[in-house]
């Protein structure tokens, strides 16, 4: 039976979303399904901004970053009559199923709508933060870390010339995956992640030792770290209640501290949203494509309330409940790998 599928991309964008959208649309053709693009995440479903999404709209987007559907951090539960409007628009546009591509917030919302109001939903995990449970990697992560790794190479060149310590602040919210992988892959001398409390005096001493040896040092910090010594700025929350972490200027504060405590000239840089844009890497193009195709399969099999996931090299599906139960954060095994290189 032919179905109408609405696709939305919620939360922060990331490379890999366009390959995933393309994957759904191409696979839907095999099932004789019609696909619709819900514009700008949940906002599009609240406002009824839903447009047909055809082969011609997606065939050229595999190499494009961002999302052709637009994204927003709008939470229907925070909008007056939001859920009623969502349901009314699903009915009006005769959507048989939704494919919600997003991170913890979008998938949490998908799970709520599936469980509480019986919407037929399939989730696709995407986030540069790589913090979704039940899936080994999310698309967006590889591209973002690749961008951050390139930035580290530039910082290393200038840091080495000027005999400085260079600090790079990366995104990742409350998970340290981006900082950890950036640090390991670029030969950083110290990495700060939210999951592990930093011993600051040990870090200063370590950087002094490294500096003695090579006359420069590299530090990567996650935006989500906490330290009582830093001047934490006024915290703003988004509609899902998340702190806007970049406003705390963690990298800048850390560089000042290192400069003061070691006496070595230290500079900081924030790669910011540059790590979230640009073309997806090979890994993210393939993962996005596989996730999109699998999501269309799940709709065909009427496996709703499920999320596509990568386990090893297999694309499987798991319950949305399992996926949103808790954040996937850096574990001891990964941290131990990073520590091997703090010498
Ligand atoms: O969740 C993805 C992410 O890039 C986080 O790493 C970061 O904290 C946040 O989004 C930034 O959000 P915004 O684009 O709304 O500033």
mmCIF file of C-alpha atoms and ligand atoms in Angstrom:
data_model
loop_
_atom_site.group_PDB
_atom_site.id
_atom_site.type_symbol
_atom_site.label_atom_id
_atom_site.label_comp_id
_atom_site.label_asym_id
_atom_site.label_seq_id
_atom_site.Cartn_x
_atom_site.Cartn_y
_atom_site.Cartn_z
ATOM 1 C CA UNK A 1 0.000 0.000 0.000
ATOM 2 C CA UNK A 2 1.329 3.411 -0.922
ATOM 3 C CA UNK A 3 2.183 5.623 2.033
ATOM 4 C CA UNK A 4 2.932 9.302 2.563
ATOM 5 C CA UNK A 5 6.053 9.908 4.614
ATOM 6 C CA UNK A 6 7.020 13.228 6.171
ATOM 7 C CA UNK A 7 10.721 13.777 6.845
ATOM 8 C CA UNK A 8 12.060 16.330 9.304
ATOM 9 C CA UNK A 9 15.477 17.312 10.564
ATOM 10 C CA UNK A 10 15.477 18.793 14.076
ATOM 11 C CA UNK A 11 18.134 20.312 16.334
ATOM 12 C CA UNK A 12 21.545 21.418 15.091
ATOM 13 C CA UNK A 13 22.308 20.488 11.490
ATOM 14 C CA UNK A 14 25.262 18.269 10.598
ATOM 15 C CA UNK A 15 26.979 16.789 7.548
ATOM 16 C CA UNK A 16 25.322 13.506 6.582
ATOM 17 C CA UNK A 17 21.726 14.743 6.879
ATOM 18 C CA UNK A 18 21.403 15.362 3.143
ATOM 19 C CA UNK A 19 22.689 11.873 2.223
ATOM 20 C CA UNK A 20 20.177 10.478 4.739
ATOM 21 C CA UNK A 21 17.244 12.480 3.317
ATOM 22 C CA UNK A 22 18.314 11.383 -0.172
ATOM 23 C CA UNK A 23 18.465 7.769 1.010
ATOM 24 C CA UNK A 24 14.866 7.899 2.266
ATOM 25 C CA UNK A 25 13.552 9.496 -0.924
ATOM 26 C CA UNK A 26 15.350 7.068 -3.257
ATOM 27 C CA UNK A 27 14.298 3.985 -1.265
ATOM 28 C CA UNK A 28 10.720 5.260 -0.908
ATOM 29 C CA UNK A 29 10.450 5.166 -4.709
ATOM 30 C CA UNK A 30 11.049 1.392 -4.571
ATOM 31 C CA UNK A 31 8.056 1.087 -2.227
ATOM 32 C CA UNK A 32 5.939 3.503 -4.249
ATOM 33 C CA UNK A 33 5.769 5.828 -1.218
ATOM 34 C CA UNK A 34 5.439 9.600 -1.527
ATOM 35 C CA UNK A 35 7.849 11.709 0.486
ATOM 36 C CA UNK A 36 7.307 15.171 1.957
ATOM 37 C CA UNK A 37 9.827 17.556 3.444
ATOM 38 C CA UNK A 38 8.748 19.113 6.736
ATOM 39 C CA UNK A 39 10.580 22.446 6.811
ATOM 40 C CA UNK A 40 12.768 23.526 9.762
ATOM 41 C CA UNK A 41 12.227 20.633 12.155
ATOM 42 C CA UNK A 42 9.207 20.514 14.462
ATOM 43 C CA UNK A 43 8.422 24.135 13.556
ATOM 44 C CA UNK A 44 7.349 22.983 10.093
ATOM 45 C CA UNK A 45 4.973 20.445 11.557
ATOM 46 C CA UNK A 46 3.474 23.040 13.915
ATOM 47 C CA UNK A 47 3.057 25.574 11.112
ATOM 48 C CA UNK A 48 2.091 23.115 8.386
ATOM 49 C CA UNK A 49 5.119 24.021 6.294
ATOM 50 C CA UNK A 50 5.284 20.712 4.430
ATOM 51 C CA UNK A 51 6.333 20.382 0.788
ATOM 52 C CA UNK A 52 6.590 17.439 -1.619
ATOM 53 C CA UNK A 53 10.115 16.023 -1.727
ATOM 54 C CA UNK A 54 10.898 14.319 -5.000
ATOM 55 C CA UNK A 55 13.858 12.652 -6.654
ATOM 56 C CA UNK A 56 14.845 15.892 -8.405
ATOM 57 C CA UNK A 57 15.003 17.692 -5.056
ATOM 58 C CA UNK A 58 17.539 15.302 -3.590
ATOM 59 C CA UNK A 59 19.531 13.608 -6.318
ATOM 60 C CA UNK A 60 22.380 16.136 -6.214
ATOM 61 C CA UNK A 61 22.739 16.615 -2.457
ATOM 62 C CA UNK A 62 24.925 13.718 -1.340
ATOM 63 C CA UNK A 63 27.971 15.997 -1.115
ATOM 64 C CA UNK A 64 26.244 18.938 0.568
ATOM 65 C CA UNK A 65 26.564 19.775 4.261
ATOM 66 C CA UNK A 66 23.623 21.017 6.328
ATOM 67 C CA UNK A 67 20.068 19.969 5.572
ATOM 68 C CA UNK A 68 17.952 20.961 2.575
ATOM 69 C CA UNK A 69 14.916 20.813 4.858
ATOM 70 C CA UNK A 70 16.230 23.438 7.268
ATOM 71 C CA UNK A 71 16.475 22.846 11.006
ATOM 72 C CA UNK A 72 15.353 24.473 14.254
ATOM 73 C CA UNK A 73 15.412 23.790 17.963
ATOM 74 C CA UNK A 74 11.669 24.372 18.311
ATOM 75 C CA UNK A 75 10.001 22.122 20.903
ATOM 76 C CA UNK A 76 6.254 21.548 20.210
ATOM 77 C CA UNK A 77 5.595 21.113 23.940
ATOM 78 C CA UNK A 78 6.921 24.656 24.533
ATOM 79 C CA UNK A 79 4.673 26.232 21.887
ATOM 80 C CA UNK A 80 1.103 27.150 22.757
ATOM 81 C CA UNK A 81 -1.093 24.373 21.329
ATOM 82 C CA UNK A 82 2.028 22.899 19.694
ATOM 83 C CA UNK A 83 1.101 19.217 19.975
ATOM 84 C CA UNK A 84 -2.473 19.810 18.766
ATOM 85 C CA UNK A 85 -1.083 21.665 15.748
ATOM 86 C CA UNK A 86 1.391 18.853 15.043
ATOM 87 C CA UNK A 87 -1.418 16.276 15.081
ATOM 88 C CA UNK A 88 -3.714 18.463 12.992
ATOM 89 C CA UNK A 89 -1.044 18.925 10.319
ATOM 90 C CA UNK A 90 -0.223 15.225 10.190
ATOM 91 C CA UNK A 91 -3.944 14.646 9.575
ATOM 92 C CA UNK A 92 -4.366 17.459 7.089
ATOM 93 C CA UNK A 93 -1.385 16.364 4.993
ATOM 94 C CA UNK A 94 -2.468 12.718 5.343
ATOM 95 C CA UNK A 95 0.981 11.647 6.515
ATOM 96 C CA UNK A 96 1.030 7.914 7.314
ATOM 97 C CA UNK A 97 4.432 8.082 8.957
ATOM 98 C CA UNK A 98 7.173 10.471 10.034
ATOM 99 C CA UNK A 99 10.909 10.022 9.837
ATOM 100 C CA UNK A 100 12.506 12.269 12.440
ATOM 101 C CA UNK A 101 16.233 12.839 12.026
ATOM 102 C CA UNK A 102 17.849 14.371 15.049
ATOM 103 C CA UNK A 103 19.784 14.171 18.255
ATOM 104 C CA UNK A 104 18.630 13.567 21.821
ATOM 105 C CA UNK A 105 15.929 16.275 21.739
ATOM 106 C CA UNK A 106 14.369 15.390 18.383
ATOM 107 C CA UNK A 107 14.495 11.670 19.132
ATOM 108 C CA UNK A 108 13.090 12.273 22.621
ATOM 109 C CA UNK A 109 10.223 14.210 21.038
ATOM 110 C CA UNK A 110 9.725 11.422 18.470
ATOM 111 C CA UNK A 111 9.540 8.874 21.276
ATOM 112 C CA UNK A 112 7.002 10.980 23.184
ATOM 113 C CA UNK A 113 4.787 11.440 20.131
ATOM 114 C CA UNK A 114 5.007 7.739 19.364
ATOM 115 C CA UNK A 115 4.193 6.614 22.911
ATOM 116 C CA UNK A 116 1.831 9.322 24.111
ATOM 117 C CA UNK A 117 -0.193 10.119 21.002
ATOM 118 C CA UNK A 118 0.460 7.133 18.760
ATOM 119 C CA UNK A 119 2.173 8.905 15.849
ATOM 120 C CA UNK A 120 3.882 6.440 13.457
ATOM 121 C CA UNK A 121 7.502 7.512 13.796
ATOM 122 C CA UNK A 122 10.901 6.182 12.853
ATOM 123 C CA UNK A 123 13.991 7.909 14.247
ATOM 124 C CA UNK A 124 17.323 8.496 12.536
ATOM 125 C CA UNK A 125 20.182 9.506 14.851
ATOM 126 C CA UNK A 126 22.298 12.418 13.717
ATOM 127 C CA UNK A 127 24.635 14.591 15.701
ATOM 128 C CA UNK A 128 28.172 15.819 15.569
ATOM 129 C CA UNK A 129 28.243 15.145 19.342
ATOM 130 C CA UNK A 130 28.035 11.330 18.820
ATOM 131 C CA UNK A 131 26.174 11.035 22.110
ATOM 132 C CA UNK A 132 23.169 8.875 21.156
ATOM 133 C CA UNK A 133 22.928 5.537 22.951
ATOM 134 C CA UNK A 134 22.565 2.274 21.097
ATOM 135 C CA UNK A 135 24.456 3.347 17.983
ATOM 136 C CA UNK A 136 28.224 3.137 17.622
ATOM 137 C CA UNK A 137 28.488 6.367 15.616
ATOM 138 C CA UNK A 138 26.147 9.080 14.420
ATOM 139 C CA UNK A 139 26.694 10.783 11.085
ATOM 140 C CA UNK A 140 28.018 14.310 11.480
ATOM 141 C CA UNK A 141 30.633 13.235 13.998
ATOM 142 C CA UNK A 142 33.276 12.089 11.518
ATOM 143 C CA UNK A 143 32.964 15.254 9.397
ATOM 144 C CA UNK A 144 33.095 17.543 12.423
ATOM 145 C CA UNK A 145 36.109 15.871 13.961
ATOM 146 C CA UNK A 146 37.862 15.858 10.593
ATOM 147 C CA UNK A 147 37.330 19.636 10.427
ATOM 148 C CA UNK A 148 38.603 20.077 14.009
ATOM 149 C CA UNK A 149 41.593 17.848 13.279
ATOM 150 C CA UNK A 150 42.504 20.089 10.319
ATOM 151 C CA UNK A 151 42.200 23.141 12.568
ATOM 152 C CA UNK A 152 44.594 21.511 15.029
ATOM 153 C CA UNK A 153 47.167 21.063 12.274
ATOM 154 C CA UNK A 154 47.031 24.814 11.587
ATOM 155 C CA UNK A 155 47.318 25.624 15.282
ATOM 156 C CA UNK A 156 50.261 23.272 15.570
ATOM 157 C CA UNK A 157 52.136 25.026 12.728
ATOM 158 C CA UNK A 158 51.721 28.493 14.183
ATOM 159 C CA UNK A 159 52.159 27.319 17.784
ATOM 160 C CA UNK A 160 55.434 25.644 16.910
ATOM 161 C CA UNK A 161 56.729 28.764 15.098
ATOM 162 C CA UNK A 162 55.915 31.055 18.020
ATOM 163 C CA UNK A 163 56.875 28.576 20.757
ATOM 164 C CA UNK A 164 53.406 28.784 22.275
ATOM 165 C CA UNK A 165 50.827 26.566 23.892
ATOM 166 C CA UNK A 166 47.738 26.429 21.674
ATOM 167 C CA UNK A 167 44.266 25.604 23.005
ATOM 168 C CA UNK A 168 41.388 24.592 20.741
ATOM 169 C CA UNK A 169 37.805 24.620 22.043
ATOM 170 C CA UNK A 170 35.480 22.233 20.260
ATOM 171 C CA UNK A 171 31.739 21.586 20.505
ATOM 172 C CA UNK A 172 30.165 18.359 21.708
ATOM 173 C CA UNK A 173 27.885 19.610 24.455
ATOM 174 C CA UNK A 174 28.028 17.334 27.542
ATOM 175 C CA UNK A 175 29.888 14.522 25.807
ATOM 176 C CA UNK A 176 33.622 14.587 25.187
ATOM 177 C CA UNK A 177 33.703 12.521 21.987
ATOM 178 C CA UNK A 178 34.581 15.420 19.673
ATOM 179 C CA UNK A 179 37.376 16.648 21.944
ATOM 180 C CA UNK A 180 38.688 13.140 22.543
ATOM 181 C CA UNK A 181 38.858 12.131 18.879
ATOM 182 C CA UNK A 182 40.210 15.538 17.839
ATOM 183 C CA UNK A 183 42.885 15.318 20.514
ATOM 184 C CA UNK A 184 43.983 11.762 19.765
ATOM 185 C CA UNK A 185 44.001 12.280 15.999
ATOM 186 C CA UNK A 186 45.998 15.501 16.132
ATOM 187 C CA UNK A 187 48.567 14.485 18.726
ATOM 188 C CA UNK A 188 47.317 16.838 21.454
ATOM 189 C CA UNK A 189 49.333 16.887 24.665
ATOM 190 C CA UNK A 190 46.275 17.245 26.905
ATOM 191 C CA UNK A 191 42.552 16.802 26.405
ATOM 192 C CA UNK A 192 39.783 18.095 28.676
ATOM 193 C CA UNK A 193 36.382 16.391 28.531
ATOM 194 C CA UNK A 194 33.278 16.771 30.720
ATOM 195 C CA UNK A 195 33.304 13.112 31.749
ATOM 196 C CA UNK A 196 36.694 13.312 33.491
ATOM 197 C CA UNK A 197 37.588 15.791 36.196
ATOM 198 C CA UNK A 198 40.805 17.529 35.233
ATOM 199 C CA UNK A 199 43.661 17.662 37.679
ATOM 200 C CA UNK A 200 44.754 21.162 36.759
ATOM 201 C CA UNK A 201 48.096 21.238 38.604
ATOM 202 C CA UNK A 202 49.013 17.949 36.955
ATOM 203 C CA UNK A 203 48.072 19.407 33.581
ATOM 204 C CA UNK A 204 50.220 22.552 34.082
ATOM 205 C CA UNK A 205 53.206 20.439 35.113
ATOM 206 C CA UNK A 206 52.682 18.120 32.182
ATOM 207 C CA UNK A 207 52.511 21.014 29.707
ATOM 208 C CA UNK A 208 55.739 22.447 31.176
ATOM 209 C CA UNK A 209 57.458 19.084 30.651
ATOM 210 C CA UNK A 210 56.175 18.760 27.099
ATOM 211 C CA UNK A 211 57.184 22.345 26.349
ATOM 212 C CA UNK A 212 60.703 21.702 27.598
ATOM 213 C CA UNK A 213 60.964 18.858 25.100
ATOM 214 C CA UNK A 214 59.408 20.354 21.959
ATOM 215 C CA UNK A 215 58.946 24.098 22.595
ATOM 216 C CA UNK A 216 55.220 24.084 21.967
ATOM 217 C CA UNK A 217 52.208 22.167 23.229
ATOM 218 C CA UNK A 218 48.668 21.474 22.088
ATOM 219 C CA UNK A 219 45.527 21.277 24.198
ATOM 220 C CA UNK A 220 41.974 20.392 23.130
ATOM 221 C CA UNK A 221 39.064 21.232 25.366
ATOM 222 C CA UNK A 222 35.424 20.271 25.089
ATOM 223 C CA UNK A 223 33.033 23.207 25.440
ATOM 224 C CA UNK A 224 31.200 21.363 28.237
ATOM 225 C CA UNK A 225 33.976 21.149 30.841
ATOM 226 C CA UNK A 226 33.554 22.604 34.301
ATOM 227 C CA UNK A 227 36.135 24.100 36.568
ATOM 228 C CA UNK A 228 35.658 26.274 39.624
ATOM 229 C CA UNK A 229 38.628 28.382 38.563
ATOM 230 C CA UNK A 230 36.920 29.639 35.433
ATOM 231 C CA UNK A 231 34.695 32.659 35.195
ATOM 232 C CA UNK A 232 31.497 30.987 34.068
ATOM 233 C CA UNK A 233 29.311 33.426 32.167
ATOM 234 C CA UNK A 234 25.566 33.931 32.500
ATOM 235 C CA UNK A 235 23.877 30.801 31.234
ATOM 236 C CA UNK A 236 21.143 30.894 28.627
ATOM 237 C CA UNK A 237 18.906 27.915 27.903
ATOM 238 C CA UNK A 238 17.393 26.803 24.590
ATOM 239 C CA UNK A 239 13.786 25.491 24.242
ATOM 240 C CA UNK A 240 14.895 22.000 25.260
ATOM 241 C CA UNK A 241 16.529 23.387 28.407
ATOM 242 C CA UNK A 242 20.122 23.080 27.194
ATOM 243 C CA UNK A 243 22.743 25.575 28.241
ATOM 244 C CA UNK A 244 24.306 27.500 25.355
ATOM 245 C CA UNK A 245 27.792 26.353 26.227
ATOM 246 C CA UNK A 246 29.880 28.338 23.773
ATOM 247 C CA UNK A 247 28.930 31.548 25.603
ATOM 248 C CA UNK A 248 31.039 30.438 28.590
ATOM 249 C CA UNK A 249 34.263 30.926 26.547
ATOM 250 C CA UNK A 250 35.889 27.865 28.066
ATOM 251 C CA UNK A 251 38.847 27.819 25.654
ATOM 252 C CA UNK A 252 39.723 31.447 26.291
ATOM 253 C CA UNK A 253 39.520 31.016 30.057
ATOM 254 C CA UNK A 254 41.598 27.886 29.944
ATOM 255 C CA UNK A 255 44.295 29.553 27.831
ATOM 256 C CA UNK A 256 44.484 32.421 30.339
ATOM 257 C CA UNK A 257 44.888 29.977 33.202
ATOM 258 C CA UNK A 258 47.594 27.990 31.416
ATOM 259 C CA UNK A 259 49.413 31.221 30.538
ATOM 260 C CA UNK A 260 49.307 32.390 34.165
ATOM 261 C CA UNK A 261 50.253 29.086 35.786
ATOM 262 C CA UNK A 262 52.987 27.978 33.375
ATOM 263 C CA UNK A 263 54.339 31.358 32.350
ATOM 264 C CA UNK A 264 54.269 30.144 28.743
ATOM 265 C CA UNK A 265 52.577 32.311 26.149
ATOM 266 C CA UNK A 266 49.269 30.622 25.355
ATOM 267 C CA UNK A 267 46.635 31.340 22.714
ATOM 268 C CA UNK A 268 43.199 29.897 22.156
ATOM 269 C CA UNK A 269 40.906 29.353 19.192
ATOM 270 C CA UNK A 270 37.288 28.288 18.895
ATOM 271 C CA UNK A 271 36.356 26.370 15.786
ATOM 272 C CA UNK A 272 32.652 26.843 16.555
ATOM 273 C CA UNK A 273 30.094 26.283 13.830
ATOM 274 C CA UNK A 274 32.760 25.774 11.171
ATOM 275 C CA UNK A 275 33.013 22.204 12.448
ATOM 276 C CA UNK A 276 29.333 21.633 11.700
ATOM 277 C CA UNK A 277 29.272 22.843 8.093
ATOM 278 C CA UNK A 278 30.925 21.758 4.869
ATOM 279 C CA UNK A 279 30.655 18.583 2.829
ATOM 280 C CA UNK A 280 30.195 15.281 4.646
ATOM 281 C CA UNK A 281 33.202 12.959 4.752
ATOM 282 C CA UNK A 282 33.097 9.576 3.002
ATOM 283 C CA UNK A 283 32.132 7.894 6.287
ATOM 284 C CA UNK A 284 29.209 10.254 6.877
ATOM 285 C CA UNK A 285 27.974 10.030 3.281
ATOM 286 C CA UNK A 286 27.829 6.246 3.500
ATOM 287 C CA UNK A 287 26.397 6.160 7.031
ATOM 288 C CA UNK A 288 23.784 8.813 6.197
ATOM 289 C CA UNK A 289 22.795 6.957 3.041
ATOM 290 C CA UNK A 290 22.477 3.631 4.869
ATOM 291 C CA UNK A 291 20.440 5.209 7.675
ATOM 292 C CA UNK A 292 18.053 6.882 5.221
ATOM 293 C CA UNK A 293 17.466 3.680 3.261
ATOM 294 C CA UNK A 294 16.935 1.699 6.469
ATOM 295 C CA UNK A 295 14.440 4.273 7.764
ATOM 296 C CA UNK A 296 12.340 3.842 4.596
ATOM 297 C CA UNK A 297 12.528 0.055 5.103
ATOM 298 C CA UNK A 298 11.268 0.421 8.682
ATOM 299 C CA UNK A 299 8.307 2.490 7.495
ATOM 300 C CA UNK A 300 7.531 -0.206 4.900
ATOM 301 C CA UNK A 301 7.664 -2.849 7.642
ATOM 302 C CA UNK A 302 5.586 -0.591 9.925
ATOM 303 C CA UNK A 303 8.243 -0.851 12.604
ATOM 304 C CA UNK A 304 7.359 2.376 14.373
ATOM 305 C CA UNK A 305 8.809 3.685 17.614
ATOM 306 C CA UNK A 306 12.152 2.374 16.367
ATOM 307 C CA UNK A 307 15.454 4.067 15.570
ATOM 308 C CA UNK A 308 18.044 3.151 12.981
ATOM 309 C CA UNK A 309 21.425 2.314 14.555
ATOM 310 C CA UNK A 310 24.946 1.302 13.562
ATOM 311 C CA UNK A 311 26.389 -1.708 15.422
ATOM 312 C CA UNK A 312 29.780 -2.751 14.217
ATOM 313 C CA UNK A 313 29.283 -2.601 10.484
ATOM 314 C CA UNK A 314 25.597 -3.517 10.513
ATOM 315 C CA UNK A 315 22.644 -1.165 10.296
ATOM 316 C CA UNK A 316 20.003 -2.401 12.701
ATOM 317 C CA UNK A 317 16.990 -0.932 14.489
ATOM 318 C CA UNK A 318 16.475 -0.436 18.206
ATOM 319 C CA UNK A 319 13.611 1.022 20.238
ATOM 320 C CA UNK A 320 13.474 4.800 20.588
ATOM 321 C CA UNK A 321 13.089 4.148 24.305
ATOM 322 C CA UNK A 322 16.511 2.519 24.457
ATOM 323 C CA UNK A 323 18.057 5.267 22.336
ATOM 324 C CA UNK A 324 16.878 8.164 24.496
ATOM 325 C CA UNK A 325 17.161 6.537 27.926
ATOM 326 C CA UNK A 326 20.577 8.047 28.571
ATOM 327 C CA UNK A 327 23.345 9.925 26.802
ATOM 328 C CA UNK A 328 26.275 7.975 25.436
ATOM 329 C CA UNK A 329 29.309 9.549 27.041
ATOM 330 C CA UNK A 330 33.020 8.796 26.883
ATOM 331 C CA UNK A 331 33.836 5.630 28.810
ATOM 332 C CA UNK A 332 36.994 4.612 30.644
ATOM 333 C CA UNK A 333 38.255 2.453 27.799
ATOM 334 C CA UNK A 334 38.408 5.432 25.435
ATOM 335 C CA UNK A 335 39.863 7.727 28.079
ATOM 336 C CA UNK A 336 42.603 5.197 28.828
ATOM 337 C CA UNK A 337 43.539 5.222 25.152
ATOM 338 C CA UNK A 338 43.868 9.023 25.190
ATOM 339 C CA UNK A 339 46.016 8.936 28.358
ATOM 340 C CA UNK A 340 48.617 6.686 26.711
ATOM 341 C CA UNK A 341 49.706 9.771 24.774
ATOM 342 C CA UNK A 342 49.965 12.235 27.682
ATOM 343 C CA UNK A 343 53.747 11.785 27.994
HETATM 344 O O1 LIG B 1 24.364 19.413 19.418
HETATM 345 C C1 LIG B 1 25.171 19.879 18.397
HETATM 346 C C2 LIG B 1 25.850 21.158 18.776
HETATM 347 O O2 LIG B 1 26.705 21.531 17.726
HETATM 348 C C3 LIG B 1 26.601 21.126 20.108
HETATM 349 O O3 LIG B 1 27.851 20.514 19.996
HETATM 350 C C4 LIG B 1 26.652 22.589 20.449
HETATM 351 O O4 LIG B 1 26.775 22.816 21.834
HETATM 352 C C5 LIG B 1 25.340 23.102 19.941
HETATM 353 O O5 LIG B 1 24.903 22.192 18.945
HETATM 354 C C6 LIG B 1 25.389 24.501 19.354
HETATM 355 O O6 LIG B 1 24.090 24.865 19.026
HETATM 356 P P1 LIG B 1 23.676 26.111 18.170
HETATM 357 O O7 LIG B 1 23.944 25.794 16.725
HETATM 358 O O8 LIG B 1 22.223 26.271 18.447
HETATM 359 O O9 LIG B 1 24.517 27.268 18.625
#
